[in-house]
Coordinates of C-alpha atoms and ligand atoms in Angstrom, one line a residue:
M4 CA 124.9 74.0 105.2
S5 CA 121.6 75.2 106.6
T6 CA 121.5 76.1 110.3
H7 CA 117.7 75.8 110.4
D8 CA 116.1 73.6 113.1
Y9 CA 113.8 71.4 111.1
S10 CA 112.5 69.6 114.1
R11 CA 110.6 72.7 115.2
L12 CA 108.6 72.9 111.9
R13 CA 104.9 72.1 112.4
S14 CA 105.1 69.7 109.4
A15 CA 107.8 67.7 111.2
R16 CA 105.0 66.2 113.4
W17 CA 103.6 64.6 110.2
Y18 CA 106.9 63.7 108.4
A19 CA 109.7 63.2 110.9
P20 CA 108.7 60.5 113.5
N21 CA 109.8 56.9 113.1
S22 CA 106.2 55.6 113.3
M23 CA 103.9 53.8 111.0
R24 CA 101.6 56.8 110.8
A25 CA 104.4 59.2 109.8
S26 CA 105.6 56.5 107.4
A27 CA 102.2 56.6 105.8
H28 CA 102.5 60.4 105.4
R29 CA 105.9 60.0 103.7
Q30 CA 104.6 57.1 101.6
R31 CA 101.7 59.1 100.2
T32 CA 103.9 62.1 99.4
L33 CA 106.4 59.8 97.6
A34 CA 103.3 58.3 95.8
M35 CA 102.8 61.7 94.1
G36 CA 106.3 61.5 92.6
F37 CA 108.1 63.8 95.1
R38 CA 111.6 62.8 96.2
R39 CA 112.3 62.6 99.9
E40 CA 114.7 65.5 99.8
E41 CA 112.0 67.6 98.1
F42 CA 109.6 67.4 101.0
Q43 CA 111.5 66.3 104.1
N44 CA 113.3 68.8 106.3
R45 CA 111.7 71.7 104.4
P46 CA 109.0 74.1 105.3
V47 CA 105.7 73.0 103.8
I48 CA 104.0 75.9 102.2
G49 CA 100.2 75.7 101.6
I50 CA 99.1 77.7 98.6
V51 CA 95.4 78.3 99.3
N52 CA 94.1 79.0 95.9
T53 CA 90.6 80.3 95.1
W54 CA 91.0 79.7 91.3
S55 CA 88.0 78.4 89.4
E56 CA 86.5 78.6 85.9
L57 CA 83.5 80.3 87.4
S58 CA 85.6 83.0 89.0
P59 CA 86.9 85.2 86.1
C60 CA 88.7 87.4 88.6
H61 CA 90.8 84.5 89.7
Y62 CA 91.0 82.6 86.4
H63 CA 94.7 83.2 86.0
L64 CA 95.6 82.1 89.6
R65 CA 96.0 78.5 88.5
E66 CA 98.9 79.5 86.4
R67 CA 100.1 82.1 89.0
A68 CA 100.3 79.3 91.6
E69 CA 103.1 77.8 89.5
A70 CA 105.1 81.1 89.9
V71 CA 104.5 81.0 93.6
K72 CA 105.8 77.4 93.7
R73 CA 108.9 78.4 91.8
G74 CA 109.6 81.0 94.5
V75 CA 109.0 78.4 97.2
W76 CA 111.4 75.9 95.7
Q77 CA 114.0 78.6 95.2
A78 CA 113.9 79.4 98.9
G79 CA 114.1 75.8 100.0
G80 CA 110.4 75.1 100.8
F81 CA 108.0 72.4 99.6
P82 CA 104.9 74.0 98.0
V83 CA 101.5 72.3 98.0
E84 CA 98.4 73.8 96.4
L85 CA 95.1 73.6 98.3
P86 CA 92.0 74.5 96.3
A87 CA 89.5 76.6 98.2
L88 CA 86.0 78.1 97.6
S89 CA 86.4 80.4 94.7
L90 CA 83.6 83.0 95.4
G91 CA 83.5 84.8 92.0
E92 CA 81.4 87.8 92.9
V93 CA 79.2 87.9 89.8
M94 CA 78.5 84.2 89.4
V95 CA 77.8 83.1 93.0
K96 CA 74.1 83.4 94.1
P97 CA 72.4 84.6 96.0
T98 CA 75.5 86.5 97.1
T99 CA 79.2 85.8 97.9
M100 CA 78.7 87.5 101.3
L101 CA 76.7 84.5 102.4
Y102 CA 79.9 82.5 101.9
R103 CA 82.7 84.8 103.1
N104 CA 82.6 83.2 106.5
L105 CA 82.5 79.8 104.9
L106 CA 85.8 80.6 103.1
A107 CA 87.2 81.8 106.4
L108 CA 86.3 78.5 108.1
E109 CA 87.6 76.6 105.2
T110 CA 91.0 78.4 105.2
E111 CA 91.4 78.0 108.9
E112 CA 90.6 74.3 108.8
L113 CA 92.7 73.6 105.6
L114 CA 95.7 75.0 107.4
R115 CA 95.0 73.3 110.6
Q116 CA 94.3 69.8 109.3
H117 CA 97.4 69.5 107.0
P118 CA 101.1 69.6 107.6
I119 CA 101.4 73.3 106.7
D120 CA 104.1 75.6 108.1
G121 CA 103.2 78.7 106.2
A122 CA 100.5 79.8 103.8
V123 CA 100.3 81.8 100.6
L124 CA 96.7 83.1 100.2
M125 CA 95.6 83.6 96.6
G126 CA 92.4 85.6 96.1
G127 CA 91.3 89.1 95.1
C128 CA 87.6 89.1 94.2
D129 CA 85.6 91.0 96.9
K130 CA 85.0 88.3 99.6
T131 CA 88.1 86.2 99.0
T132 CA 90.5 88.8 100.5
P133 CA 88.7 89.0 103.9
G134 CA 87.6 85.3 103.8
L135 CA 91.2 84.1 103.3
L136 CA 92.7 86.5 105.8
M137 CA 90.1 85.9 108.5
G138 CA 90.9 82.2 108.4
A139 CA 94.6 82.8 108.3
L140 CA 94.5 85.3 111.2
T141 CA 92.7 82.7 113.4
M142 CA 95.1 79.9 112.5
D143 CA 98.0 82.4 113.0
L144 CA 100.6 80.5 110.9
P145 CA 103.0 82.7 108.9
A146 CA 101.0 83.9 105.9
I147 CA 101.3 86.2 103.0
Y148 CA 98.5 87.5 100.8
V149 CA 98.9 87.4 97.0
P150 CA 96.2 89.6 95.3
A151 CA 95.0 88.5 91.9
G152 CA 95.5 91.9 90.3
F153 CA 93.0 93.9 88.3
M154 CA 91.8 93.3 84.8
L155 CA 92.8 95.3 81.7
S156 CA 91.2 98.7 81.4
G157 CA 87.8 98.8 79.7
N158 CA 87.2 100.9 76.7
W159 CA 84.2 101.9 74.5
R160 CA 84.8 103.9 71.3
G161 CA 88.0 105.4 72.7
A162 CA 86.6 106.3 76.1
P163 CA 87.6 104.4 79.3
L164 CA 85.1 102.0 80.8
G165 CA 85.1 100.9 84.4
V166 CA 83.5 97.6 85.3
G167 CA 80.5 98.0 87.6
T168 CA 80.6 101.8 87.4
H169 CA 79.8 101.9 83.7
T170 CA 77.8 98.8 83.7
M171 CA 75.4 100.7 86.0
K172 CA 75.7 104.0 84.0
Y173 CA 75.0 102.5 80.6
W174 CA 72.3 100.1 81.9
N175 CA 70.5 103.2 83.1
E176 CA 71.0 104.9 79.7
L177 CA 69.7 101.8 78.0
R178 CA 66.6 101.9 80.2
A179 CA 66.2 105.6 79.6
G180 CA 66.4 105.0 75.8
T181 CA 69.5 107.1 75.2
I182 CA 71.6 104.2 73.9
T183 CA 70.6 101.2 71.7
Q184 CA 70.8 97.5 72.3
E185 CA 73.7 97.3 69.9
D186 CA 75.6 100.0 71.8
W187 CA 74.9 98.0 75.0
H188 CA 76.4 94.8 73.5
E189 CA 79.5 96.8 72.6
V190 CA 79.8 98.1 76.2
E191 CA 79.3 94.5 77.5
A192 CA 82.2 93.2 75.4
G193 CA 84.5 96.2 76.1
V194 CA 84.1 96.6 79.8
A195 CA 85.8 93.5 81.2
R196 CA 88.6 92.6 78.8
S197 CA 90.6 90.0 80.7
P198 CA 90.8 87.9 83.9
G199 CA 91.5 89.9 87.0
T200 CA 89.5 91.8 89.5
C201 CA 87.4 94.9 88.7
Q202 CA 89.6 97.7 87.5
T203 CA 87.7 100.4 89.5
M204 CA 88.1 101.2 93.2
G205 CA 85.5 98.7 94.1
T206 CA 85.6 96.3 97.0
A207 CA 88.3 94.1 95.4
S208 CA 90.8 96.9 94.8
T209 CA 89.9 98.4 98.2
M210 CA 90.4 95.2 100.1
T211 CA 93.6 94.1 98.4
A212 CA 95.0 97.6 99.2
I213 CA 93.9 97.2 102.8
A214 CA 95.6 93.8 103.0
E215 CA 98.8 95.4 101.8
T216 CA 98.4 98.3 104.2
L217 CA 97.9 95.9 107.0
G218 CA 101.2 94.5 106.2
M219 CA 100.0 91.2 104.8
S220 CA 101.2 91.5 101.2
L221 CA 104.5 92.5 99.5
P222 CA 104.9 96.2 98.9
G223 CA 103.1 97.3 95.7
A224 CA 101.4 93.9 95.2
S225 CA 97.9 95.2 95.3
S226 CA 98.3 97.8 92.6
L227 CA 99.7 95.4 89.9
P228 CA 97.6 94.5 86.8
A229 CA 96.7 90.8 86.6
M230 CA 98.2 90.4 83.2
D231 CA 101.4 92.3 83.9
A232 CA 104.7 90.3 84.1
N233 CA 105.4 92.2 87.3
H234 CA 102.5 90.3 88.7
V235 CA 104.1 86.9 87.9
R236 CA 107.3 88.0 89.5
M237 CA 105.5 89.3 92.6
C238 CA 103.9 85.8 92.9
S239 CA 107.4 84.2 92.8
E240 CA 108.8 86.6 95.3
A241 CA 105.9 85.9 97.6
G242 CA 106.7 82.2 97.4
S243 CA 110.3 82.8 98.4
R244 CA 109.4 85.3 101.1
I245 CA 107.0 82.9 102.9
V246 CA 109.7 80.4 103.4
D247 CA 111.8 83.0 105.2
M248 CA 108.8 84.0 107.2
V249 CA 108.4 80.5 108.4
W250 CA 112.0 80.4 109.6
A251 CA 111.5 83.7 111.3
D252 CA 108.2 82.6 112.7
L253 CA 106.7 85.9 111.5
K254 CA 103.0 85.2 112.2
P255 CA 100.0 87.6 111.6
S256 CA 99.8 88.2 115.4
L257 CA 103.3 89.7 115.2
I258 CA 102.3 91.9 112.2
L259 CA 98.8 93.1 113.0
A260 CA 98.3 95.7 115.7
K261 CA 96.0 98.6 116.3
N262 CA 98.4 100.8 114.3
S263 CA 98.0 98.6 111.2
F264 CA 94.2 99.0 111.4
A265 CA 94.5 102.7 111.9
N266 CA 96.7 102.8 108.8
A267 CA 94.1 100.8 106.9
M268 CA 91.4 103.2 107.8
I269 CA 93.6 106.2 106.6
V270 CA 94.3 104.5 103.3
H271 CA 90.6 103.5 102.9
A272 CA 89.6 107.2 103.3
A273 CA 92.3 108.4 100.9
M274 CA 91.2 105.9 98.3
A275 CA 87.5 106.8 98.8
G276 CA 87.3 103.0 99.1
S277 CA 84.3 100.7 99.0
T278 CA 81.8 100.9 101.8
N279 CA 81.9 97.1 102.0
A280 CA 85.4 97.3 103.3
V281 CA 84.1 98.7 106.6
I282 CA 82.4 95.4 107.3
H283 CA 85.4 93.3 106.3
V284 CA 87.9 95.4 108.2
I285 CA 85.8 95.2 111.4
A286 CA 85.6 91.4 110.9
L287 CA 89.4 91.2 110.4
A288 CA 90.1 93.3 113.5
R289 CA 87.8 91.0 115.6
R290 CA 89.8 88.0 114.3
A291 CA 93.0 89.7 115.3
G292 CA 91.6 90.5 118.7
I293 CA 91.8 94.3 118.1
P294 CA 88.9 96.5 119.1
L295 CA 87.6 98.6 116.2
V296 CA 84.3 100.4 115.9
L297 CA 82.3 102.0 113.0
D298 CA 82.8 105.5 114.3
E299 CA 86.6 105.2 113.9
F300 CA 86.1 105.0 110.1
D301 CA 84.0 108.2 110.2
A302 CA 86.5 110.1 112.3
T303 CA 89.3 109.0 110.0
A304 CA 87.4 110.0 106.8
Q305 CA 86.7 113.4 108.3
R306 CA 90.4 114.2 108.6
V307 CA 91.8 112.3 105.6
P308 CA 90.6 113.6 102.2
A309 CA 89.9 111.4 99.2
L310 CA 93.0 111.6 97.0
T311 CA 92.6 108.7 94.6
N312 CA 91.0 109.8 91.4
V313 CA 89.7 106.4 90.4
M314 CA 86.1 105.4 89.6
P315 CA 83.5 105.4 91.0
S316 CA 84.4 108.5 93.0
G317 CA 87.0 109.7 90.4
K318 CA 87.7 109.4 86.7
F319 CA 90.6 107.0 86.2
L320 CA 91.1 103.3 86.3
M321 CA 93.3 101.0 88.5
E322 CA 95.9 100.7 85.7
D323 CA 96.3 104.5 85.9
F324 CA 96.8 104.1 89.7
H325 CA 99.5 101.6 89.0
F326 CA 101.3 104.0 86.6
A327 CA 100.9 106.8 89.1
G328 CA 103.0 104.7 91.6
G329 CA 100.3 102.6 93.1
L330 CA 99.6 102.0 96.8
P331 CA 103.2 102.7 98.0
A332 CA 103.0 106.1 96.3
L333 CA 99.7 106.9 97.9
M334 CA 101.1 105.9 101.3
Q335 CA 104.2 108.0 100.7
R336 CA 101.8 110.9 100.1
L337 CA 100.1 110.0 103.4
R338 CA 103.3 109.3 105.3
D339 CA 102.8 112.1 107.9
L340 CA 99.4 110.6 108.8
L341 CA 100.4 106.9 108.9
D342 CA 102.2 105.0 111.6
L343 CA 105.3 104.0 109.7
S344 CA 106.5 101.7 112.4
A345 CA 103.7 99.1 111.7
M346 CA 105.2 95.7 110.9
T347 CA 104.8 93.9 107.5
V348 CA 105.4 90.6 105.9
T349 CA 108.8 91.9 104.6
G350 CA 110.0 91.8 108.2
R351 CA 110.5 95.5 108.0
P352 CA 108.2 98.4 109.1
L353 CA 105.9 100.0 106.6
G354 CA 108.0 103.2 106.5
E355 CA 111.0 101.2 105.1
N356 CA 108.8 99.5 102.5
I357 CA 107.6 102.8 101.0
A358 CA 110.8 104.8 101.5
T359 CA 111.6 105.1 97.8
A360 CA 108.0 105.3 96.4
R361 CA 106.9 108.5 94.7
V362 CA 103.8 109.8 92.9
N363 CA 104.2 110.0 89.1
L364 CA 100.8 111.4 88.1
D365 CA 99.4 114.1 90.4
D366 CA 96.0 114.0 88.9
V367 CA 95.6 110.3 89.7
I368 CA 97.0 110.4 93.2
R369 CA 96.2 113.9 94.3
P370 CA 98.2 116.0 96.8
L371 CA 96.6 116.4 100.2
A372 CA 95.8 120.0 99.3
N373 CA 93.8 119.1 96.2
P374 CA 91.4 116.2 97.0
I375 CA 89.1 114.8 94.4
S376 CA 86.0 115.9 96.3
S377 CA 85.2 118.3 99.2
E378 CA 83.1 115.4 100.5
P379 CA 84.7 112.5 102.4
G380 CA 84.9 109.0 100.9
L381 CA 82.8 107.6 103.8
A382 CA 80.3 108.8 106.4
V383 CA 78.8 106.9 109.3
L384 CA 75.3 108.1 110.1
R385 CA 73.1 107.4 113.1
G386 CA 69.6 108.4 114.0
N387 CA 66.3 106.9 114.9
L388 CA 66.4 104.9 111.7
A389 CA 69.9 103.4 112.4
P390 CA 70.7 103.4 116.1
E391 CA 73.8 101.2 115.6
G392 CA 74.9 103.1 112.5
C393 CA 74.9 102.9 108.7
V394 CA 77.2 104.1 106.0
M395 CA 77.3 106.1 102.8
K396 CA 79.9 107.4 100.4
P397 CA 79.3 111.2 100.0
S398 CA 82.1 111.6 97.4
A399 CA 80.1 109.4 95.0
A400 CA 76.7 111.0 95.6
D401 CA 75.0 114.0 94.0
P402 CA 75.9 116.8 96.4
R403 CA 72.4 118.2 96.3
L404 CA 71.1 115.0 98.0
L405 CA 73.5 115.2 101.0
R406 CA 70.9 117.2 102.9
H407 CA 67.5 116.0 101.9
E408 CA 64.0 115.4 103.2
G409 CA 61.7 113.3 101.2
R410 CA 58.7 111.0 101.3
A411 CA 59.5 107.3 101.8
L412 CA 58.5 104.8 99.1
V413 CA 59.0 101.5 100.9
F414 CA 59.7 98.1 99.3
E415 CA 59.2 95.3 101.8
N416 CA 61.8 93.0 100.1
I417 CA 63.7 92.6 96.9
R418 CA 60.8 90.8 95.1
D419 CA 58.5 93.7 95.9
L420 CA 61.1 96.1 94.5
Y421 CA 61.5 94.4 91.2
A422 CA 57.8 93.8 90.8
R423 CA 57.0 97.6 91.1
I424 CA 60.0 99.7 90.4
D425 CA 59.3 100.2 86.7
D426 CA 55.5 100.5 87.0
P427 CA 54.5 103.6 85.1
D428 CA 51.9 104.3 87.9
L429 CA 54.5 104.1 90.7
D430 CA 53.8 107.1 93.0
V431 CA 57.3 108.5 93.0
D432 CA 59.2 111.7 92.2
A433 CA 62.9 112.7 92.2
D434 CA 62.6 113.8 95.9
S435 CA 61.2 110.5 97.1
V436 CA 63.4 108.3 99.3
L437 CA 63.5 104.7 98.1
V438 CA 63.6 102.3 101.1
L439 CA 64.4 98.6 100.8
K440 CA 63.9 96.2 103.8
M441 CA 65.1 92.6 104.3
G442 CA 68.4 93.1 102.6
G443 CA 70.5 92.6 105.8
P444 CA 72.8 89.8 107.0
E445 CA 70.0 87.7 108.5
G446 CA 67.0 88.8 106.4
A447 CA 68.2 88.4 102.8
P448 CA 70.2 86.3 104.0
G449 CA 73.8 87.3 103.4
M450 CA 73.4 91.0 102.9
P451 CA 73.6 91.2 99.1
E452 CA 74.5 94.2 97.1
W453 CA 70.9 95.4 96.7
G454 CA 71.5 98.8 98.3
G455 CA 72.0 100.6 95.0
L456 CA 68.3 100.4 94.3
P457 CA 67.5 101.1 90.7
I458 CA 66.1 104.5 89.8
P459 CA 62.5 104.0 88.6
K460 CA 62.3 103.9 84.8
K461 CA 59.8 106.8 84.6
L462 CA 62.3 109.0 86.4
L463 CA 65.3 107.9 84.3
E464 CA 63.3 109.0 81.3
K465 CA 63.0 112.4 82.8
G466 CA 66.8 112.6 83.3
V467 CA 66.9 111.7 87.0
R468 CA 70.2 109.8 87.7
D469 CA 70.5 109.9 91.5
M470 CA 68.1 109.6 94.5
V471 CA 68.3 109.0 98.2
R472 CA 68.0 105.3 98.8
V473 CA 68.1 103.6 102.2
S474 CA 68.5 99.9 103.0
D475 CA 70.0 97.3 105.3
A476 CA 71.8 95.8 102.3
R477 CA 75.3 96.6 100.9
M478 CA 76.2 98.2 97.6
S479 CA 78.8 97.2 95.0
G480 CA 82.0 99.2 95.7
T481 CA 82.0 100.0 91.9
H482 CA 78.7 101.8 92.1
Y483 CA 77.7 105.3 93.0
G484 CA 74.8 107.3 94.3
A485 CA 73.2 108.7 97.4
C486 CA 72.7 105.3 98.9
V487 CA 72.5 104.9 102.7
L488 CA 73.6 101.3 103.4
H489 CA 74.2 98.7 106.2
V490 CA 71.3 100.2 108.3
S491 CA 71.8 98.5 111.7
P492 CA 70.0 96.7 113.3
E493 CA 68.5 95.4 110.1
A494 CA 64.8 95.1 109.5
A495 CA 64.7 91.4 109.9
A496 CA 66.2 91.7 113.4
G497 CA 63.5 94.2 114.3
G498 CA 65.5 97.4 113.7
P499 CA 63.6 100.6 113.2
L500 CA 63.9 100.2 109.4
A501 CA 61.2 97.5 109.8
L502 CA 58.8 100.1 111.0
V503 CA 59.1 102.6 108.2
R504 CA 56.0 103.0 105.9
T505 CA 55.4 104.5 102.6
G506 CA 54.4 108.2 103.1
D507 CA 56.7 108.7 106.2
T508 CA 59.2 111.5 105.8
I509 CA 62.9 110.6 106.0
R510 CA 65.5 113.2 106.7
L511 CA 69.1 112.7 105.6
D512 CA 71.7 115.2 106.9
V513 CA 75.2 113.9 106.1
A514 CA 77.0 116.9 107.6
A515 CA 75.3 116.2 110.9
R516 CA 75.8 112.5 110.4
R517 CA 72.0 111.9 110.9
I518 CA 69.4 109.7 109.3
D519 CA 65.9 109.9 110.8
V520 CA 62.3 109.0 110.1
L521 CA 60.1 111.9 111.2
V522 CA 57.5 109.8 113.0
D523 CA 56.8 110.4 116.6
D524 CA 57.9 107.8 119.2
A525 CA 54.3 106.9 120.2
E526 CA 53.5 106.0 116.6
L527 CA 56.7 104.0 116.3
A528 CA 55.9 102.1 119.5
C529 CA 52.5 101.2 118.1
R530 CA 54.1 99.9 114.9
R531 CA 56.6 97.9 116.9
A532 CA 53.9 96.3 119.0
A533 CA 52.3 95.1 115.7
W534 CA 55.6 93.9 114.2
A535 CA 56.4 90.2 114.0
P536 CA 59.7 88.6 113.1
P537 CA 59.9 87.1 109.6
D538 CA 58.9 83.5 109.0
Y539 CA 61.7 82.1 106.9
P540 CA 61.3 79.3 104.5
V541 CA 63.4 76.2 105.0
Q542 CA 66.9 76.7 103.7
S543 CA 70.1 74.6 103.3
G544 CA 71.9 73.7 106.5
Y545 CA 74.7 76.2 105.9
V546 CA 72.2 79.0 105.3
E547 CA 70.4 78.2 108.5
L548 CA 73.7 78.1 110.4
F549 CA 74.6 81.5 108.8
R550 CA 71.3 83.0 109.9
D551 CA 71.7 81.6 113.5
R552 CA 75.2 82.8 113.9
V553 CA 75.7 86.0 111.9
L554 CA 76.5 89.3 113.6
Q555 CA 75.0 92.6 112.4
A556 CA 76.8 94.8 109.9
H557 CA 78.3 97.2 112.4
E558 CA 80.0 94.2 114.1
G559 CA 81.5 92.8 110.8
C560 CA 79.0 90.0 110.0
D561 CA 81.3 87.3 111.3
F562 CA 79.9 84.3 113.1
V563 CA 79.4 84.7 116.8
G564 CA 81.7 82.3 118.7
F565 CA 83.8 81.4 115.6
G566 CA 87.4 82.5 115.0
R567 CA 88.9 81.4 118.4
R568 CA 92.7 81.5 118.4
G569 CA 94.9 79.0 120.2
V570 CA 92.9 75.9 119.4
P571 CA 95.1 72.8 120.1
E572 CA 96.9 71.2 117.2
P573 CA 95.2 68.1 115.7
E574 CA 96.4 64.9 117.4
I575 CA 98.1 62.4 115.2
F576 CA 97.6 58.7 116.2
Ligands
FES629 FE1 85.5 90.0 91.2 FE2 84.7 92.6 90.9 S1 83.6 90.8 90.4 S2 86.5 91.8 91.7

């Protein structure tokens, strides 16, 4: 006999009263073929599922939701699946980042408007992890994050292929004429071999690992391959666990604290994780009401070496990371740096979750004394070009470019870039600094992954494979190069990037954490006086709302004024 007090369930407001309105709720649930005992007096678990046929990363989540439901039923809950914006990174235009905040809003409102007691959040592709979590943190119902898992390892002629990383590498080789069109088609077919997220340490793998580090996923969940039976069982376990979390009222506000975010930054540094994660983690911290600033990432990366030997900074793929012991093993290696008392969805502290984890492959998860690079996985730079900061990934850049001075070649926007970059007469050499404006949250809008500017074709043909590139855009977490990203404030908001001209000298000094344009203040003041804000063409209502409300990169790009906690429950009349 259960001792649970069903009357305190949130869903009881919908299902329990002896009223015509509550009767209608019961009537419509019965109408779907559920028996009364299947939905009454049970926690209702909302499975927020970002599955769609245009999101290959989440293609299998429709089926995996059945495993989650199995776990919910086993534990005495009532599972209901709620479809949500799928946000497949590659298919969505102009960029998924434009819609991360929309998914956050949707998640929050889906949970608020329905009789939901607890949520299982199913995502994994880059923006779905932060989007789902942001909404769930604001709603603050018990919630557990189920990552989609990564796709099968890529392969071409016996050599590993990492999606994104090798897409970029071999596209450059094709443009340089060192591989044929037929070779390229083989690469295209071999790089992404199944549903699941990118199998490199891109934004998806970084963010799912961060969700687990924050305590929002089951231990080990983020380092499971999508097509592995372990993944199916993890989904079922998450379904059972969320029911217990509802009875324990274990909400995100009882899990997330400053120490969870400090742990997330340590893991981010040790993974040489995606630069995009910086924006998302700051947005999550804001939603959780925890102060977190850009410089904390830099300070962490300076003391925590990059240990994870996975592309783009390393040479292995995510499946190798799984075989090496996955995230619990990496955290075990970092245990002296982590706060092991941080709470998690298991109801136990992080330290207990990883107590038995161990590293199986030392070359994949390196010891602290043998990092994959002498350079950190992240650096935050400031200077007269980025007063509010910008980021780069030194471990994935050509070391000779980490201290560099070069002549700026400026592209005013992305159309200008693609119109000229392969022009044989382009005035550029290997020391030039490519600059792209209007790639930020407001200007683009949505801050697309344009920051890995292509190397000009004439330089590729001469063997150049890396250059200093500067923009207010983001870069795919799977890519590499000496790319200075997220320059804040962005050009569209009148940041100094807007004032840079072709021919100016730009100085990058990563060790000093500086990025400057060597133009005197009087000249910059003159240029500022002549600068006018961009005149945007009319866009859809949502895009205009985004532009009006979005915060700058160093603030996490959330909407100003959104994400308030403690909003009253919907009234039922
Ligand atoms: Fe979805 Fe990379 S495109 S995870």
